[in-house]
């Protein structure tokens, strides 16, 4: 199974360059353009290594590194355009495994990625499986099972379900869900999300996990009991208000 590398950088040309060289070496490459997106994708994709730029929108790279280190020993290589040694020292003190200064030699980056992965091999994490109620989503095998029975999903359906299952109970706006599941460059619009949600709902209808609509906002993945409770609460509100709204 190819190792997954998450490249976190808001410079598209850097991401494309890194993707080109790492893909040639057999790695699977995912990307994020901000600190917030990086934290979400780490939780969703569980990558084997993160290439993390320091200068990021929303949350900077040092803070992302600090938060990741609170949760795991995920290998991190810092990327920085600064020549200041202070940044490198702070990054290493926060738990980064290595660093590269921009502009860098892509072949050196590949070599450092391989070296850091080798060092972390002994502490490799178990299979990446998301579970919500009786629904199991194997991110490495890209398989979905309900009580041990496989569910056939198309790639876009799998990615949408995995995005929701990464944070059960969290409501995602349609546009955010589209970006998280399929990337910023995906050609579809928010109506495409609605269509795929309908298809996935039908295919997992036997499960106790439900994709719940939050009217006017988006969708969340919940267990059946929580979904029923939400519907009962909404019905109670309608009764108390005489059915208005």
PDB file of C-alpha atoms in Angstrom:
ATOM      1  CA  UNK A   1       0.000   0.000   0.000  1.00  0.00           C
ATOM      2  CA  UNK A   2       1.422   3.354  -1.111  1.00  0.00           C
ATOM      3  CA  UNK A   3       2.159   5.833   1.665  1.00  0.00           C
ATOM      4  CA  UNK A   4      -0.048   8.943   1.679  1.00  0.00           C
ATOM      5  CA  UNK A   5       1.681  12.326   1.857  1.00  0.00           C
ATOM      6  CA  UNK A   6      -0.339  15.423   2.740  1.00  0.00           C
ATOM      7  CA  UNK A   7       1.218  18.560   1.212  1.00  0.00           C
ATOM      8  CA  UNK A   8       0.099  21.696   3.068  1.00  0.00           C
ATOM      9  CA  UNK A   9       0.943  24.833   1.110  1.00  0.00           C
ATOM     10  CA  UNK A  10      -1.105  27.701  -0.348  1.00  0.00           C
ATOM     11  CA  UNK A  11       1.278  28.085  -3.314  1.00  0.00           C
ATOM     12  CA  UNK A  12      -0.234  26.008  -6.117  1.00  0.00           C
ATOM     13  CA  UNK A  13       3.028  25.740  -8.054  1.00  0.00           C
ATOM     14  CA  UNK A  14       4.805  24.265  -5.019  1.00  0.00           C
ATOM     15  CA  UNK A  15       2.041  21.703  -4.517  1.00  0.00           C
ATOM     16  CA  UNK A  16       2.136  20.707  -8.193  1.00  0.00           C
ATOM     17  CA  UNK A  17       5.921  20.340  -8.152  1.00  0.00           C
ATOM     18  CA  UNK A  18       5.920  18.219  -4.992  1.00  0.00           C
ATOM     19  CA  UNK A  19       3.015  16.126  -6.285  1.00  0.00           C
ATOM     20  CA  UNK A  20       4.893  15.433  -9.533  1.00  0.00           C
ATOM     21  CA  UNK A  21       8.056  14.148  -7.848  1.00  0.00           C
ATOM     22  CA  UNK A  22       6.359  12.210  -5.048  1.00  0.00           C
ATOM     23  CA  UNK A  23       3.870  10.556  -7.410  1.00  0.00           C
ATOM     24  CA  UNK A  24       6.764   9.391  -9.594  1.00  0.00           C
ATOM     25  CA  UNK A  25       8.180   7.664  -6.507  1.00  0.00           C
ATOM     26  CA  UNK A  26       4.909   5.805  -5.925  1.00  0.00           C
ATOM     27  CA  UNK A  27       3.453   7.956  -3.155  1.00  0.00           C
ATOM     28  CA  UNK A  28      -0.197   8.969  -2.960  1.00  0.00           C
ATOM     29  CA  UNK A  29      -0.382  12.755  -2.636  1.00  0.00           C
ATOM     30  CA  UNK A  30      -3.158  14.843  -1.082  1.00  0.00           C
ATOM     31  CA  UNK A  31      -3.069  18.595  -0.521  1.00  0.00           C
ATOM     32  CA  UNK A  32      -4.433  21.359   1.699  1.00  0.00           C
ATOM     33  CA  UNK A  33      -4.166  25.109   1.196  1.00  0.00           C
ATOM     34  CA  UNK A  34      -4.705  26.371   4.756  1.00  0.00           C
ATOM     35  CA  UNK A  35      -4.020  25.385   8.327  1.00  0.00           C
ATOM     36  CA  UNK A  36      -7.662  24.662   9.054  1.00  0.00           C
ATOM     37  CA  UNK A  37      -8.045  22.448   5.997  1.00  0.00           C
ATOM     38  CA  UNK A  38      -4.825  20.630   6.935  1.00  0.00           C
ATOM     39  CA  UNK A  39      -6.163  19.693  10.377  1.00  0.00           C
ATOM     40  CA  UNK A  40      -9.426  18.437   8.866  1.00  0.00           C
ATOM     41  CA  UNK A  41      -7.656  16.360   6.217  1.00  0.00           C
ATOM     42  CA  UNK A  42      -5.287  14.817   8.741  1.00  0.00           C
ATOM     43  CA  UNK A  43      -8.300  13.593  10.726  1.00  0.00           C
ATOM     44  CA  UNK A  44     -10.049  12.380   7.592  1.00  0.00           C
ATOM     45  CA  UNK A  45      -7.216  10.877   5.570  1.00  0.00           C
ATOM     46  CA  UNK A  46      -4.781   9.839   8.323  1.00  0.00           C
ATOM     47  CA  UNK A  47      -1.724  10.452   6.079  1.00  0.00           C
ATOM     48  CA  UNK A  48       1.626   8.756   6.664  1.00  0.00           C
ATOM     49  CA  UNK A  49       3.531  12.068   6.568  1.00  0.00           C
ATOM     50  CA  UNK A  50       2.779  15.802   6.355  1.00  0.00           C
ATOM     51  CA  UNK A  51       4.815  18.338   4.391  1.00  0.00           C
ATOM     52  CA  UNK A  52       3.872  21.517   6.239  1.00  0.00           C
ATOM     53  CA  UNK A  53       4.533  25.074   5.099  1.00  0.00           C
ATOM     54  CA  UNK A  54       4.997  27.630   7.876  1.00  0.00           C
ATOM     55  CA  UNK A  55       3.233  30.569   6.180  1.00  0.00           C
ATOM     56  CA  UNK A  56      -0.410  29.498   5.892  1.00  0.00           C
ATOM     57  CA  UNK A  57      -3.812  31.242   5.938  1.00  0.00           C
ATOM     58  CA  UNK A  58      -6.110  30.871   8.968  1.00  0.00           C
ATOM     59  CA  UNK A  59      -3.701  28.880  11.165  1.00  0.00           C
ATOM     60  CA  UNK A  60       0.063  29.039  10.622  1.00  0.00           C
ATOM     61  CA  UNK A  61       2.260  25.987  10.248  1.00  0.00           C
ATOM     62  CA  UNK A  62       3.772  26.182  13.717  1.00  0.00           C
ATOM     63  CA  UNK A  63       0.335  26.114  15.331  1.00  0.00           C
ATOM     64  CA  UNK A  64      -0.747  23.245  13.060  1.00  0.00           C
ATOM     65  CA  UNK A  65       2.353  21.319  14.119  1.00  0.00           C
ATOM     66  CA  UNK A  66       1.643  22.010  17.786  1.00  0.00           C
ATOM     67  CA  UNK A  67      -1.940  20.744  17.495  1.00  0.00           C
ATOM     68  CA  UNK A  68      -0.956  17.647  15.543  1.00  0.00           C
ATOM     69  CA  UNK A  69       1.690  16.744  18.105  1.00  0.00           C
ATOM     70  CA  UNK A  70      -0.961  16.827  20.840  1.00  0.00           C
ATOM     71  CA  UNK A  71      -2.840  14.058  19.024  1.00  0.00           C
ATOM     72  CA  UNK A  72      -0.244  11.802  17.371  1.00  0.00           C
ATOM     73  CA  UNK A  73       3.341  11.078  16.340  1.00  0.00           C
ATOM     74  CA  UNK A  74       2.530  11.707  12.676  1.00  0.00           C
ATOM     75  CA  UNK A  75       5.810  12.482  10.829  1.00  0.00           C
ATOM     76  CA  UNK A  76       6.059  16.174   9.881  1.00  0.00           C
ATOM     77  CA  UNK A  77       8.536  17.892   7.580  1.00  0.00           C
ATOM     78  CA  UNK A  78       8.438  21.693   7.762  1.00  0.00           C
ATOM     79  CA  UNK A  79       8.723  23.834   4.617  1.00  0.00           C
ATOM     80  CA  UNK A  80       9.794  27.440   5.100  1.00  0.00           C
ATOM     81  CA  UNK A  81      10.747  30.332   2.846  1.00  0.00           C
ATOM     82  CA  UNK A  82      12.455  32.095   5.730  1.00  0.00           C
ATOM     83  CA  UNK A  83      16.155  31.910   6.367  1.00  0.00           C
ATOM     84  CA  UNK A  84      15.736  32.614  10.068  1.00  0.00           C
ATOM     85  CA  UNK A  85      17.072  29.729  12.157  1.00  0.00           C
ATOM     86  CA  UNK A  86      14.603  30.626  14.917  1.00  0.00           C
ATOM     87  CA  UNK A  87      11.698  29.252  12.873  1.00  0.00           C
ATOM     88  CA  UNK A  88      13.539  25.998  12.259  1.00  0.00           C
ATOM     89  CA  UNK A  89      14.421  25.643  15.921  1.00  0.00           C
ATOM     90  CA  UNK A  90      10.851  26.389  17.057  1.00  0.00           C
ATOM     91  CA  UNK A  91       9.492  23.923  14.516  1.00  0.00           C
ATOM     92  CA  UNK A  92      11.811  21.168  15.704  1.00  0.00           C
ATOM     93  CA  UNK A  93      11.038  21.944  19.331  1.00  0.00           C
ATOM     94  CA  UNK A  94       7.320  21.657  18.581  1.00  0.00           C
ATOM     95  CA  UNK A  95       7.919  18.168  17.234  1.00  0.00           C
ATOM     96  CA  UNK A  96       8.693  18.469  13.515  1.00  0.00           C
ATOM     97  CA  UNK A  97      10.887  15.613  12.302  1.00  0.00           C
ATOM     98  CA  UNK A  98      12.793  17.575   9.663  1.00  0.00           C
ATOM     99  CA  UNK A  99      12.695  20.811   7.666  1.00  0.00           C
ATOM    100  CA  UNK A 100      13.503  22.167   4.208  1.00  0.00           C
ATOM    101  CA  UNK A 101      14.057  25.793   3.217  1.00  0.00           C
ATOM    102  CA  UNK A 102      12.484  27.095  -0.010  1.00  0.00           C
ATOM    103  CA  UNK A 103      13.547  26.982  -2.747  1.00  0.00           C
ATOM    104  CA  UNK A 104      14.466  23.319  -2.327  1.00  0.00           C
ATOM    105  CA  UNK A 105      15.710  20.574  -4.598  1.00  0.00           C
ATOM    106  CA  UNK A 106      12.731  18.255  -5.283  1.00  0.00           C
ATOM    107  CA  UNK A 107      15.029  15.217  -5.245  1.00  0.00           C
ATOM    108  CA  UNK A 108      16.288  16.200  -1.794  1.00  0.00           C
ATOM    109  CA  UNK A 109      12.685  16.527  -0.622  1.00  0.00           C
ATOM    110  CA  UNK A 110      11.896  13.001  -1.874  1.00  0.00           C
ATOM    111  CA  UNK A 111      14.989  11.664  -0.111  1.00  0.00           C
ATOM    112  CA  UNK A 112      14.017  13.342   3.173  1.00  0.00           C
ATOM    113  CA  UNK A 113      10.462  12.029   2.936  1.00  0.00           C
ATOM    114  CA  UNK A 114      11.770   8.485   2.478  1.00  0.00           C
ATOM    115  CA  UNK A 115      14.243   8.884   5.341  1.00  0.00           C
ATOM    116  CA  UNK A 116      11.622  10.197   7.787  1.00  0.00           C
ATOM    117  CA  UNK A 117       9.190   7.425   6.807  1.00  0.00           C
ATOM    118  CA  UNK A 118      11.888   4.813   7.381  1.00  0.00           C
ATOM    119  CA  UNK A 119      12.561   6.201  10.857  1.00  0.00           C
ATOM    120  CA  UNK A 120       8.866   6.107  11.749  1.00  0.00           C
ATOM    121  CA  UNK A 121       8.233   2.633  10.310  1.00  0.00           C
ATOM    122  CA  UNK A 122       8.582   0.836  13.641  1.00  0.00           C
ATOM    123  CA  UNK A 123       5.780   2.911  15.140  1.00  0.00           C
ATOM    124  CA  UNK A 124       3.465   2.662  12.149  1.00  0.00           C
ATOM    125  CA  UNK A 125      -0.228   3.126  12.948  1.00  0.00           C
ATOM    126  CA  UNK A 126      -2.764   0.335  12.433  1.00  0.00           C
ATOM    127  CA  UNK A 127      -5.192   0.210   9.516  1.00  0.00           C
ATOM    128  CA  UNK A 128      -7.177   3.406   9.059  1.00  0.00           C
ATOM    129  CA  UNK A 129     -10.828   2.546   9.605  1.00  0.00           C
ATOM    130  CA  UNK A 130     -13.642   4.978  10.410  1.00  0.00           C
ATOM    131  CA  UNK A 131     -16.641   3.567  12.309  1.00  0.00           C
ATOM    132  CA  UNK A 132     -20.055   5.139  12.786  1.00  0.00           C
ATOM    133  CA  UNK A 133     -22.702   2.828  14.272  1.00  0.00           C
ATOM    134  CA  UNK A 134     -22.534  -0.393  12.193  1.00  0.00           C
ATOM    135  CA  UNK A 135     -20.844   1.374   9.272  1.00  0.00           C
ATOM    136  CA  UNK A 136     -17.119   0.731   8.671  1.00  0.00           C
ATOM    137  CA  UNK A 137     -15.073   2.752   6.190  1.00  0.00           C
ATOM    138  CA  UNK A 138     -11.603   1.392   5.400  1.00  0.00           C
ATOM    139  CA  UNK A 139      -9.652   4.359   4.031  1.00  0.00           C
ATOM    140  CA  UNK A 140      -6.714   2.285   2.789  1.00  0.00           C
ATOM    141  CA  UNK A 141      -8.770  -0.372   1.003  1.00  0.00           C
ATOM    142  CA  UNK A 142     -11.417   2.210   0.044  1.00  0.00           C
ATOM    143  CA  UNK A 143     -14.112  -0.208   1.183  1.00  0.00           C
ATOM    144  CA  UNK A 144     -17.381   0.373   3.026  1.00  0.00           C
ATOM    145  CA  UNK A 145     -19.065  -2.398   5.033  1.00  0.00           C
ATOM    146  CA  UNK A 146     -22.342  -2.639   6.931  1.00  0.00           C
ATOM    147  CA  UNK A 147     -22.136  -5.452   9.491  1.00  0.00           C
ATOM    148  CA  UNK A 148     -19.393  -7.092   7.424  1.00  0.00           C
ATOM    149  CA  UNK A 149     -21.187  -6.815   4.059  1.00  0.00           C
ATOM    150  CA  UNK A 150     -19.513  -4.748   1.354  1.00  0.00           C
ATOM    151  CA  UNK A 151     -21.326  -1.733  -0.071  1.00  0.00           C
ATOM    152  CA  UNK A 152     -20.465  -0.761  -3.633  1.00  0.00           C
ATOM    153  CA  UNK A 153     -19.733   2.957  -3.860  1.00  0.00           C
ATOM    154  CA  UNK A 154     -18.336   4.977  -6.718  1.00  0.00           C
ATOM    155  CA  UNK A 155     -15.167   6.984  -5.929  1.00  0.00           C
ATOM    156  CA  UNK A 156     -17.014  10.290  -5.433  1.00  0.00           C
ATOM    157  CA  UNK A 157     -19.566   8.604  -3.180  1.00  0.00           C
ATOM    158  CA  UNK A 158     -16.846   6.987  -1.078  1.00  0.00           C
ATOM    159  CA  UNK A 159     -15.018  10.286  -0.647  1.00  0.00           C
ATOM    160  CA  UNK A 160     -18.182  12.120   0.373  1.00  0.00           C
ATOM    161  CA  UNK A 161     -19.109   9.465   2.937  1.00  0.00           C
ATOM    162  CA  UNK A 162     -15.551   9.365   4.298  1.00  0.00           C
ATOM    163  CA  UNK A 163     -15.548  13.159   4.665  1.00  0.00           C
ATOM    164  CA  UNK A 164     -18.730  13.033   6.751  1.00  0.00           C
ATOM    165  CA  UNK A 165     -17.538  10.031   8.788  1.00  0.00           C
ATOM    166  CA  UNK A 166     -14.278  11.781   9.668  1.00  0.00           C
ATOM    167  CA  UNK A 167     -16.229  13.965  12.117  1.00  0.00           C
ATOM    168  CA  UNK A 168     -19.570  12.309  12.981  1.00  0.00           C
ATOM    169  CA  UNK A 169     -22.219  14.744  14.146  1.00  0.00           C
ATOM    170  CA  UNK A 170     -20.422  17.763  12.661  1.00  0.00           C
ATOM    171  CA  UNK A 171     -22.527  19.769  10.192  1.00  0.00           C
ATOM    172  CA  UNK A 172     -20.795  20.574   6.908  1.00  0.00           C
ATOM    173  CA  UNK A 173     -22.035  23.287   4.597  1.00  0.00           C
ATOM    174  CA  UNK A 174     -22.456  21.988   1.042  1.00  0.00           C
ATOM    175  CA  UNK A 175     -19.557  23.983  -0.375  1.00  0.00           C
ATOM    176  CA  UNK A 176     -17.220  22.947   2.454  1.00  0.00           C
ATOM    177  CA  UNK A 177     -18.236  19.322   2.050  1.00  0.00           C
ATOM    178  CA  UNK A 178     -17.587  19.501  -1.692  1.00  0.00           C
ATOM    179  CA  UNK A 179     -14.105  20.890  -1.092  1.00  0.00           C
ATOM    180  CA  UNK A 180     -13.242  18.415   1.653  1.00  0.00           C
ATOM    181  CA  UNK A 181     -14.484  15.368  -0.270  1.00  0.00           C
ATOM    182  CA  UNK A 182     -13.342  16.181  -3.793  1.00  0.00           C
ATOM    183  CA  UNK A 183     -10.907  19.102  -3.585  1.00  0.00           C
ATOM    184  CA  UNK A 184     -11.026  22.746  -4.557  1.00  0.00           C
ATOM    185  CA  UNK A 185     -10.632  21.968  -8.278  1.00  0.00           C
ATOM    186  CA  UNK A 186     -13.637  19.635  -8.541  1.00  0.00           C
ATOM    187  CA  UNK A 187     -15.864  20.743 -11.406  1.00  0.00           C
ATOM    188  CA  UNK A 188     -19.256  20.181  -9.717  1.00  0.00           C
ATOM    189  CA  UNK A 189     -21.309  22.689  -7.739  1.00  0.00           C
ATOM    190  CA  UNK A 190     -23.252  22.354  -4.492  1.00  0.00           C
ATOM    191  CA  UNK A 191     -26.182  20.686  -6.322  1.00  0.00           C
ATOM    192  CA  UNK A 192     -23.772  17.856  -7.121  1.00  0.00           C
ATOM    193  CA  UNK A 193     -23.356  17.340  -3.368  1.00  0.00           C
ATOM    194  CA  UNK A 194     -27.127  16.964  -2.960  1.00  0.00           C
ATOM    195  CA  UNK A 195     -27.286  14.367  -5.740  1.00  0.00           C
ATOM    196  CA  UNK A 196     -24.414  12.321  -4.298  1.00  0.00           C
ATOM    197  CA  UNK A 197     -25.909  12.481  -0.802  1.00  0.00           C
ATOM    198  CA  UNK A 198     -29.131  10.992  -2.210  1.00  0.00           C
ATOM    199  CA  UNK A 199     -27.191   8.153  -3.854  1.00  0.00           C
ATOM    200  CA  UNK A 200     -25.122   7.404  -0.742  1.00  0.00           C
ATOM    201  CA  UNK A 201     -28.222   7.473   1.484  1.00  0.00           C
ATOM    202  CA  UNK A 202     -29.828   4.836  -0.709  1.00  0.00           C
ATOM    203  CA  UNK A 203     -26.751   2.609  -0.656  1.00  0.00           C
ATOM    204  CA  UNK A 204     -26.301   2.732   3.140  1.00  0.00           C
ATOM    205  CA  UNK A 205     -30.021   2.595   3.950  1.00  0.00           C
ATOM    206  CA  UNK A 206     -29.524  -0.722   5.816  1.00  0.00           C
ATOM    207  CA  UNK A 207     -27.092   0.931   8.209  1.00  0.00           C
ATOM    208  CA  UNK A 208     -27.881   2.557  11.539  1.00  0.00           C
ATOM    209  CA  UNK A 209     -25.747   5.489  10.358  1.00  0.00           C
ATOM    210  CA  UNK A 210     -27.727   8.214   8.642  1.00  0.00           C
ATOM    211  CA  UNK A 211     -26.852  11.270   6.585  1.00  0.00           C
ATOM    212  CA  UNK A 212     -29.034  13.914   8.176  1.00  0.00           C
ATOM    213  CA  UNK A 213     -30.027  17.134   6.435  1.00  0.00           C
ATOM    214  CA  UNK A 214     -29.646  20.319   8.458  1.00  0.00           C
ATOM    215  CA  UNK A 215     -32.035  22.577   6.594  1.00  0.00           C
ATOM    216  CA  UNK A 216     -30.492  25.746   5.242  1.00  0.00           C
ATOM    217  CA  UNK A 217     -26.988  24.592   6.190  1.00  0.00           C
ATOM    218  CA  UNK A 218     -25.843  21.201   4.918  1.00  0.00           C
ATOM    219  CA  UNK A 219     -25.361  17.624   6.098  1.00  0.00           C
ATOM    220  CA  UNK A 220     -23.987  15.548   8.960  1.00  0.00           C
ATOM    221  CA  UNK A 221     -23.504  11.817   9.597  1.00  0.00           C
ATOM    222  CA  UNK A 222     -25.197  10.546  12.759  1.00  0.00           C
ATOM    223  CA  UNK A 223     -26.249   7.301  14.398  1.00  0.00           C
ATOM    224  CA  UNK A 224     -29.877   6.286  13.945  1.00  0.00           C
ATOM    225  CA  UNK A 225     -30.881   7.047  17.560  1.00  0.00           C
ATOM    226  CA  UNK A 226     -29.427  10.572  17.312  1.00  0.00           C
ATOM    227  CA  UNK A 227     -31.156  11.140  13.991  1.00  0.00           C
ATOM    228  CA  UNK A 228     -34.524  10.000  15.393  1.00  0.00           C
ATOM    229  CA  UNK A 229     -34.032  12.228  18.436  1.00  0.00           C
ATOM    230  CA  UNK A 230     -33.342  15.195  16.175  1.00  0.00           C
ATOM    231  CA  UNK A 231     -36.536  14.529  14.211  1.00  0.00           C
ATOM    232  CA  UNK A 232     -38.589  14.202  17.402  1.00  0.00           C
ATOM    233  CA  UNK A 233     -37.158  17.480  18.701  1.00  0.00           C
ATOM    234  CA  UNK A 234     -37.988  19.243  15.427  1.00  0.00           C
ATOM    235  CA  UNK A 235     -41.541  17.792  15.500  1.00  0.00           C
ATOM    236  CA  UNK A 236     -41.961  19.026  19.072  1.00  0.00           C
ATOM    237  CA  UNK A 237     -40.917  22.529  18.080  1.00  0.00           C
ATOM    238  CA  UNK A 238     -43.451  22.515  15.236  1.00  0.00           C
ATOM    239  CA  UNK A 239     -46.218  21.387  17.590  1.00  0.00           C
ATOM    240  CA  UNK A 240     -45.364  24.076  20.158  1.00  0.00           C
ATOM    241  CA  UNK A 241     -45.369  26.756  17.466  1.00  0.00           C
ATOM    242  CA  UNK A 242     -48.588  25.501  15.896  1.00  0.00           C
ATOM    243  CA  UNK A 243     -46.795  24.128  12.832  1.00  0.00           C
ATOM    244  CA  UNK A 244     -45.298  27.462  11.781  1.00  0.00           C
ATOM    245  CA  UNK A 245     -41.766  27.545  10.260  1.00  0.00           C
TER     246      UNK A 245
END
